[in-house]
């Protein structure tokens, strides 16, 4: 009896034979990241059809120029997420840097390169404080960065 049941189960559970296209489609459906790629390709096709200048060299350079800060921030956040940590203060830090640069340039009368350096160092200090509180004091990165978010707001 158990032998017959095992035989039926193995026969019923066997996947039907598929061609190469069927296997590829099966893999594409199972992998979540591929859906993002498919949506991205679909959006590029749509925008190119709506505006033929979308894939022009000047438009791609313009998009890349404006995307650089967000790509840098997203890359850093991806590294944090891979490590199992979270930074909620990244948006406020991103807004804090130009404010410090402006104050250093306008109120302290520093030259522009030095004002930029002061802004970058101020944001690095924010990151250092977040890191020290999280690593050495053992406070959750969620709590630490949420507190820094409200401190910078």
Coordinates of N, CA and C in Angstrom, one line a residue:
X1 N 0.8 -1.2 0.0 CA 0.0 0.0 0.0 C 0.9 1.2 0.0
X2 N 1.9 1.3 0.9 CA 2.7 2.5 1.0 C 3.6 2.6 -0.3
X3 N 3.9 1.5 -0.9 CA 4.7 1.5 -2.1 C 3.9 2.1 -3.3
X4 N 2.6 1.8 -3.3 CA 1.7 2.3 -4.4 C 1.5 3.8 -4.2
X5 N 1.4 4.2 -3.0 CA 1.2 5.7 -2.7 C 2.4 6.4 -3.1
X6 N 3.6 5.9 -2.7 CA 4.8 6.6 -3.0 C 5.0 6.7 -4.6
X7 N 4.6 5.6 -5.3 CA 4.7 5.6 -6.7 C 3.8 6.7 -7.3
X8 N 2.6 6.8 -6.9 CA 1.6 7.8 -7.4 C 2.1 9.2 -7.1
X9 N 2.6 9.4 -5.9 CA 3.1 10.7 -5.5 C 4.3 11.2 -6.4
X10 N 5.2 10.2 -6.7 CA 6.3 10.6 -7.5 C 5.9 10.9 -8.9
X11 N 4.9 10.1 -9.4 CA 4.4 10.3 -10.8 C 3.7 11.6 -10.9
X12 N 2.8 11.9 -9.8 CA 2.0 13.2 -9.9 C 2.9 14.4 -9.7
X13 N 4.0 14.3 -8.9 CA 4.8 15.4 -8.6 C 5.9 15.7 -9.7
X14 N 6.0 14.8 -10.6 CA 7.0 15.1 -11.7 C 6.5 16.3 -12.6
X15 N 7.5 17.1 -12.8 CA 7.2 18.3 -13.6 C 7.1 17.9 -15.1
X16 N 6.2 18.6 -15.8 CA 6.1 18.3 -17.2 C 7.3 18.7 -18.0
X17 N 7.6 18.0 -19.0 CA 8.8 18.4 -19.8 C 8.6 19.8 -20.4
X18 N 9.6 20.6 -20.3 CA 9.5 22.0 -20.9 C 10.6 22.2 -21.9
X19 N 10.4 23.1 -22.8 CA 11.5 23.5 -23.7 C 12.4 24.5 -23.0
X20 N 13.4 25.0 -23.7 CA 14.3 26.0 -23.1 C 13.6 27.3 -22.7
X21 N 12.6 27.7 -23.5 CA 11.8 28.9 -23.2 C 11.0 28.8 -21.9
X22 N 10.4 27.6 -21.7 CA 9.6 27.3 -20.5 C 10.5 27.3 -19.3
X23 N 11.7 26.7 -19.4 CA 12.6 26.8 -18.2 C 13.0 28.2 -17.9
X24 N 13.3 29.0 -18.9 CA 13.7 30.4 -18.7 C 12.6 31.1 -18.0
X25 N 11.4 30.9 -18.5 CA 10.2 31.6 -17.9 C 10.0 31.2 -16.5
X26 N 10.2 29.9 -16.2 CA 10.0 29.4 -14.8 C 11.0 30.1 -13.9
X27 N 12.3 30.2 -14.3 CA 13.3 30.9 -13.5 C 13.0 32.3 -13.3
X28 N 12.5 33.0 -14.4 CA 12.2 34.4 -14.3 C 11.0 34.7 -13.3
X29 N 10.1 33.8 -13.3 CA 9.0 33.9 -12.4 C 9.4 33.7 -10.9
X30 N 10.3 32.8 -10.7 CA 10.8 32.5 -9.3 C 11.7 33.5 -8.7
X31 N 12.5 34.2 -9.5 CA 13.5 35.1 -9.0 C 12.8 36.5 -9.0
X32 N 12.7 37.1 -7.8 CA 12.1 38.4 -7.6 C 12.8 39.5 -8.3
X33 N 14.1 39.5 -8.2 CA 14.9 40.6 -8.7 C 14.7 40.8 -10.2
X34 N 14.4 39.7 -10.9 CA 14.2 39.8 -12.4 C 13.0 40.6 -12.7
X35 N 12.0 40.6 -11.8 CA 10.8 41.4 -12.0 C 11.1 42.9 -12.1
X36 N 12.1 43.3 -11.3 CA 12.5 44.7 -11.3 C 13.2 45.0 -12.6
X37 N 14.0 44.1 -13.1 CA 14.6 44.3 -14.4 C 13.5 44.4 -15.5
X38 N 12.5 43.5 -15.5 CA 11.5 43.5 -16.5 C 10.7 44.8 -16.5
X39 N 10.4 45.3 -15.3 CA 9.7 46.6 -15.2 C 10.5 47.7 -15.7
X40 N 11.8 47.7 -15.3 CA 12.7 48.8 -15.8 C 12.8 48.8 -17.3
X41 N 13.0 47.6 -17.9 CA 13.0 47.6 -19.4 C 11.7 48.0 -20.0
X42 N 10.6 47.7 -19.4 CA 9.3 48.1 -19.9 C 9.2 49.6 -19.8
X43 N 9.6 50.2 -18.7 CA 9.6 51.7 -18.5 C 10.5 52.4 -19.6
X44 N 11.7 51.9 -19.8 CA 12.5 52.5 -20.8 C 11.9 52.4 -22.2
X45 N 11.3 51.3 -22.5 CA 10.6 51.1 -23.8 C 9.4 52.1 -23.9
X46 N 8.7 52.3 -22.8 CA 7.6 53.2 -22.8 C 8.0 54.7 -23.0
X47 N 9.0 55.1 -22.2 CA 9.5 56.5 -22.3 C 10.2 56.7 -23.7
X48 N 10.9 55.8 -24.2 CA 11.4 55.9 -25.6 C 10.3 56.1 -26.6
X49 N 9.3 55.3 -26.5 CA 8.2 55.4 -27.4 C 7.4 56.8 -27.3
X50 N 7.3 57.3 -26.0 CA 6.6 58.5 -25.8 C 7.5 59.7 -26.2
X51 N 8.8 59.6 -26.1 CA 9.7 60.7 -26.4 C 10.9 60.2 -27.1
X52 N 11.1 60.3 -28.4 CA 12.3 59.7 -29.1 C 13.6 60.2 -28.6
X53 N 13.6 61.4 -27.9 CA 14.9 61.9 -27.4 C 15.3 61.3 -26.0
X54 N 14.5 60.4 -25.5 CA 14.7 59.8 -24.2 C 16.1 59.1 -24.1
X55 N 16.4 58.3 -25.1 CA 17.7 57.6 -25.0 C 18.8 58.3 -25.7
X56 N 18.7 59.6 -25.9 CA 19.7 60.4 -26.5 C 20.9 60.6 -25.5
X57 N 22.1 60.8 -26.1 CA 23.3 60.9 -25.2 C 23.1 62.1 -24.2
X58 N 22.6 63.2 -24.6 CA 22.5 64.3 -23.7 C 21.5 64.1 -22.6
X59 N 20.4 63.4 -22.9 CA 19.4 63.0 -21.8 C 20.0 62.0 -20.9
X60 N 20.7 61.0 -21.4 CA 21.3 60.0 -20.5 C 22.3 60.7 -19.6
X61 N 23.1 61.6 -20.1 CA 24.1 62.3 -19.3 C 23.4 63.2 -18.2
X62 N 22.3 63.8 -18.6 CA 21.6 64.6 -17.7 C 21.0 63.8 -16.6
X63 N 20.4 62.7 -16.9 CA 19.8 61.8 -15.9 C 20.9 61.2 -15.0
X64 N 22.0 60.9 -15.5 CA 23.1 60.3 -14.7 C 23.7 61.4 -13.8
X65 N 23.8 62.6 -14.3 CA 24.3 63.7 -13.4 C 23.4 64.0 -12.2
X66 N 22.1 63.9 -12.4 CA 21.2 64.2 -11.3 C 21.0 63.0 -10.4
X67 N 21.3 61.8 -10.9 CA 21.1 60.6 -10.1 C 22.3 60.2 -9.2
X68 N 23.5 60.8 -9.4 CA 24.7 60.5 -8.7 C 24.5 60.5 -7.2
X69 N 24.0 61.6 -6.6 CA 23.9 61.6 -5.1 C 23.0 60.5 -4.6
X70 N 21.9 60.3 -5.3 CA 21.0 59.2 -4.8 C 21.6 57.8 -5.0
X71 N 22.4 57.6 -6.0 CA 23.0 56.3 -6.2 C 24.0 56.1 -5.1
X72 N 24.8 57.1 -4.7 CA 25.8 57.0 -3.7 C 25.1 56.6 -2.3
X73 N 24.0 57.4 -2.0 CA 23.3 57.1 -0.8 C 22.6 55.7 -0.8
X74 N 22.1 55.3 -1.9 CA 21.4 54.0 -2.0 C 22.5 52.9 -1.9
X75 N 23.7 53.1 -2.4 CA 24.7 52.1 -2.3 C 25.1 51.9 -0.8
X76 N 25.3 53.0 -0.1 CA 25.6 53.0 1.3 C 24.5 52.3 2.1
X77 N 23.3 52.6 1.8 CA 22.2 52.0 2.5 C 22.1 50.5 2.2
X78 N 22.4 50.1 1.0 CA 22.4 48.7 0.6 C 23.4 47.9 1.5
X79 N 24.6 48.5 1.7 CA 25.6 47.9 2.5 C 25.1 47.8 3.9
X80 N 24.5 48.8 4.4 CA 23.9 48.7 5.8 C 22.9 47.6 5.9
X81 N 22.0 47.5 4.9 CA 20.9 46.5 5.0 C 21.5 45.1 4.9
X82 N 22.6 45.0 4.1 CA 23.2 43.7 4.0 C 23.8 43.2 5.3
X83 N 24.3 44.2 6.1 CA 24.8 43.9 7.4 C 23.7 43.8 8.5
X84 N 22.5 44.0 8.1 CA 21.4 43.9 9.0 C 21.1 45.1 9.9
X85 N 21.6 46.3 9.4 CA 21.5 47.5 10.1 C 20.6 48.4 9.3
X86 N 20.2 49.6 9.9 CA 19.3 50.5 9.2 C 19.7 51.9 9.6
X87 N 19.6 52.8 8.6 CA 19.9 54.2 8.9 C 18.7 55.1 8.5
X88 N 18.0 55.6 9.5 CA 16.9 56.5 9.2 C 17.3 57.9 9.1
X89 N 18.5 58.3 9.4 CA 18.9 59.7 9.4 C 19.6 60.1 8.1
X90 N 19.6 59.2 7.2 CA 20.4 59.5 6.0 C 19.8 60.7 5.2
X91 N 18.5 60.8 5.2 CA 17.8 61.9 4.5 C 18.1 63.3 5.2
X92 N 18.1 63.3 6.5 CA 18.4 64.5 7.2 C 19.9 64.9 7.1
X93 N 20.7 63.9 7.1 CA 22.1 64.1 6.9 C 22.4 64.7 5.5
X94 N 21.6 64.2 4.5 CA 21.7 64.7 3.1 C 21.3 66.2 3.0
X95 N 20.3 66.5 3.8 CA 19.9 67.9 3.9 C 20.7 68.8 4.8
X96 N 21.4 68.2 5.7 CA 22.2 68.9 6.7 C 23.5 69.4 6.1
X97 N 24.1 68.7 5.2 CA 25.4 69.1 4.6 C 25.3 70.4 3.9
X98 N 24.4 70.7 3.0 CA 24.4 72.0 2.3 C 24.1 73.1 3.3
X99 N 23.4 72.9 4.3 CA 23.1 74.0 5.3 C 24.4 74.3 6.0
X100 N 25.2 73.3 6.4 CA 26.5 73.6 7.0 C 27.4 74.3 6.0
X101 N 27.4 73.8 4.8 CA 28.2 74.5 3.8 C 27.9 76.0 3.6
X102 N 26.6 76.2 3.5 CA 26.1 77.6 3.4 C 26.6 78.5 4.6
X103 N 26.4 78.0 5.8 CA 26.7 78.7 7.0 C 28.3 79.0 7.0
X104 N 29.0 78.0 6.6 CA 30.5 78.1 6.6 C 30.9 79.1 5.6
X105 N 30.3 79.1 4.5 CA 30.6 80.0 3.4 C 30.1 81.5 3.6
X106 N 28.9 81.6 4.1 CA 28.3 82.9 4.2 C 28.6 83.6 5.5
X107 N 28.5 82.8 6.6 CA 28.6 83.4 7.9 C 30.0 83.4 8.5
X108 N 30.8 82.4 8.1 CA 32.2 82.3 8.6 C 33.2 82.8 7.5
X109 N 32.7 83.2 6.4 CA 33.5 83.7 5.3 C 34.6 82.8 4.8
X110 N 34.3 81.5 4.8 CA 35.3 80.6 4.3 C 35.2 80.5 2.8
X111 N 36.4 80.2 2.1 CA 36.3 80.0 0.7 C 35.5 78.8 0.4
X112 N 35.0 78.7 -0.8 CA 34.0 77.6 -1.2 C 34.6 76.2 -1.0
X113 N 35.8 75.9 -1.5 CA 36.3 74.5 -1.2 C 36.4 74.2 0.3
X114 N 36.8 75.1 1.1 CA 36.9 74.9 2.5 C 35.5 74.7 3.1
X115 N 34.5 75.5 2.6 CA 33.1 75.4 3.1 C 32.6 74.0 2.8
X116 N 32.9 73.5 1.6 CA 32.4 72.2 1.2 C 33.1 71.1 2.1
X117 N 34.3 71.3 2.4 CA 35.0 70.3 3.3 C 34.4 70.3 4.6
X118 N 34.1 71.5 5.1 CA 33.4 71.6 6.5 C 32.1 70.9 6.4
X119 N 31.3 71.0 5.4 CA 30.0 70.3 5.3 C 30.2 68.8 5.2
X120 N 31.2 68.4 4.5 CA 31.4 66.9 4.4 C 31.9 66.4 5.7
X121 N 32.7 67.1 6.4 CA 33.2 66.7 7.7 C 32.1 66.7 8.8
X122 N 31.2 67.7 8.7 CA 30.0 67.7 9.6 C 29.2 66.4 9.4
X123 N 28.9 66.1 8.2 CA 28.1 64.9 7.9 C 28.9 63.6 8.3
X124 N 30.2 63.6 8.1 CA 31.0 62.5 8.6 C 31.0 62.4 10.1
X125 N 30.9 63.5 10.8 CA 30.8 63.5 12.2 C 29.5 62.9 12.7
X126 N 28.4 63.2 11.9 CA 27.1 62.7 12.2 C 27.1 61.1 12.1
X127 N 27.8 60.7 11.0 CA 27.9 59.2 10.8 C 28.7 58.6 11.9
X128 N 29.8 59.3 12.3 CA 30.7 58.7 13.3 C 29.9 58.6 14.7
X129 N 29.1 59.6 15.0 CA 28.3 59.6 16.2 C 27.4 58.4 16.2
X130 N 26.7 58.3 15.0 CA 25.7 57.1 14.9 C 26.5 55.8 15.0
X131 N 27.6 55.7 14.4 CA 28.4 54.4 14.5 C 28.9 54.1 15.9
X132 N 29.4 55.1 16.6 CA 29.9 54.9 18.0 C 28.8 54.5 18.9
X133 N 27.6 55.2 18.8 CA 26.5 54.9 19.7 C 26.0 53.4 19.4
X134 N 26.0 53.1 18.1 CA 25.5 51.7 17.8 C 26.5 50.7 18.1
X135 N 27.7 50.8 17.8 CA 28.7 49.8 18.0 C 29.2 49.7 19.5
X136 N 29.6 50.8 20.0 CA 30.2 50.8 21.4 C 29.2 50.8 22.5
X137 N 28.1 51.5 22.3 CA 27.1 51.5 23.4 C 26.0 50.4 23.2
X138 N 26.0 49.7 22.1 CA 25.1 48.6 21.8 C 23.7 49.0 21.6
X139 N 23.4 50.3 21.3 CA 22.1 50.7 21.0 C 21.7 50.3 19.6
X140 N 20.5 49.9 19.4 CA 20.0 49.5 18.1 C 20.2 50.6 17.1
X141 N 20.6 50.3 15.8 CA 20.8 51.3 14.8 C 19.5 52.0 14.5
X142 N 18.4 51.3 14.6 CA 17.1 51.9 14.3 C 16.9 53.1 15.3
X143 N 17.1 52.8 16.6 CA 16.9 53.9 17.6 C 17.9 55.0 17.5
X144 N 19.2 54.6 17.3 CA 20.2 55.6 17.1 C 19.9 56.6 16.0
X145 N 19.7 56.0 14.8 CA 19.5 56.9 13.7 C 18.2 57.6 13.7
X146 N 17.2 57.1 14.3 CA 15.9 57.8 14.5 C 16.1 59.0 15.4
X147 N 16.9 58.8 16.5 CA 17.2 59.9 17.3 C 18.0 61.0 16.6
X148 N 19.0 60.6 15.8 CA 19.8 61.5 15.0 C 18.9 62.2 14.0
X149 N 17.9 61.5 13.4 CA 17.0 62.1 12.5 C 16.3 63.3 13.1
X150 N 15.7 63.1 14.3 CA 15.0 64.1 15.0 C 15.9 65.2 15.5
X151 N 17.2 64.9 15.8 CA 18.1 65.9 16.3 C 18.5 66.9 15.1
X152 N 18.6 66.3 13.9 CA 19.0 67.1 12.7 C 17.8 67.8 12.1
X153 N 16.6 67.4 12.5 CA 15.4 68.0 11.9 C 15.1 69.4 12.4

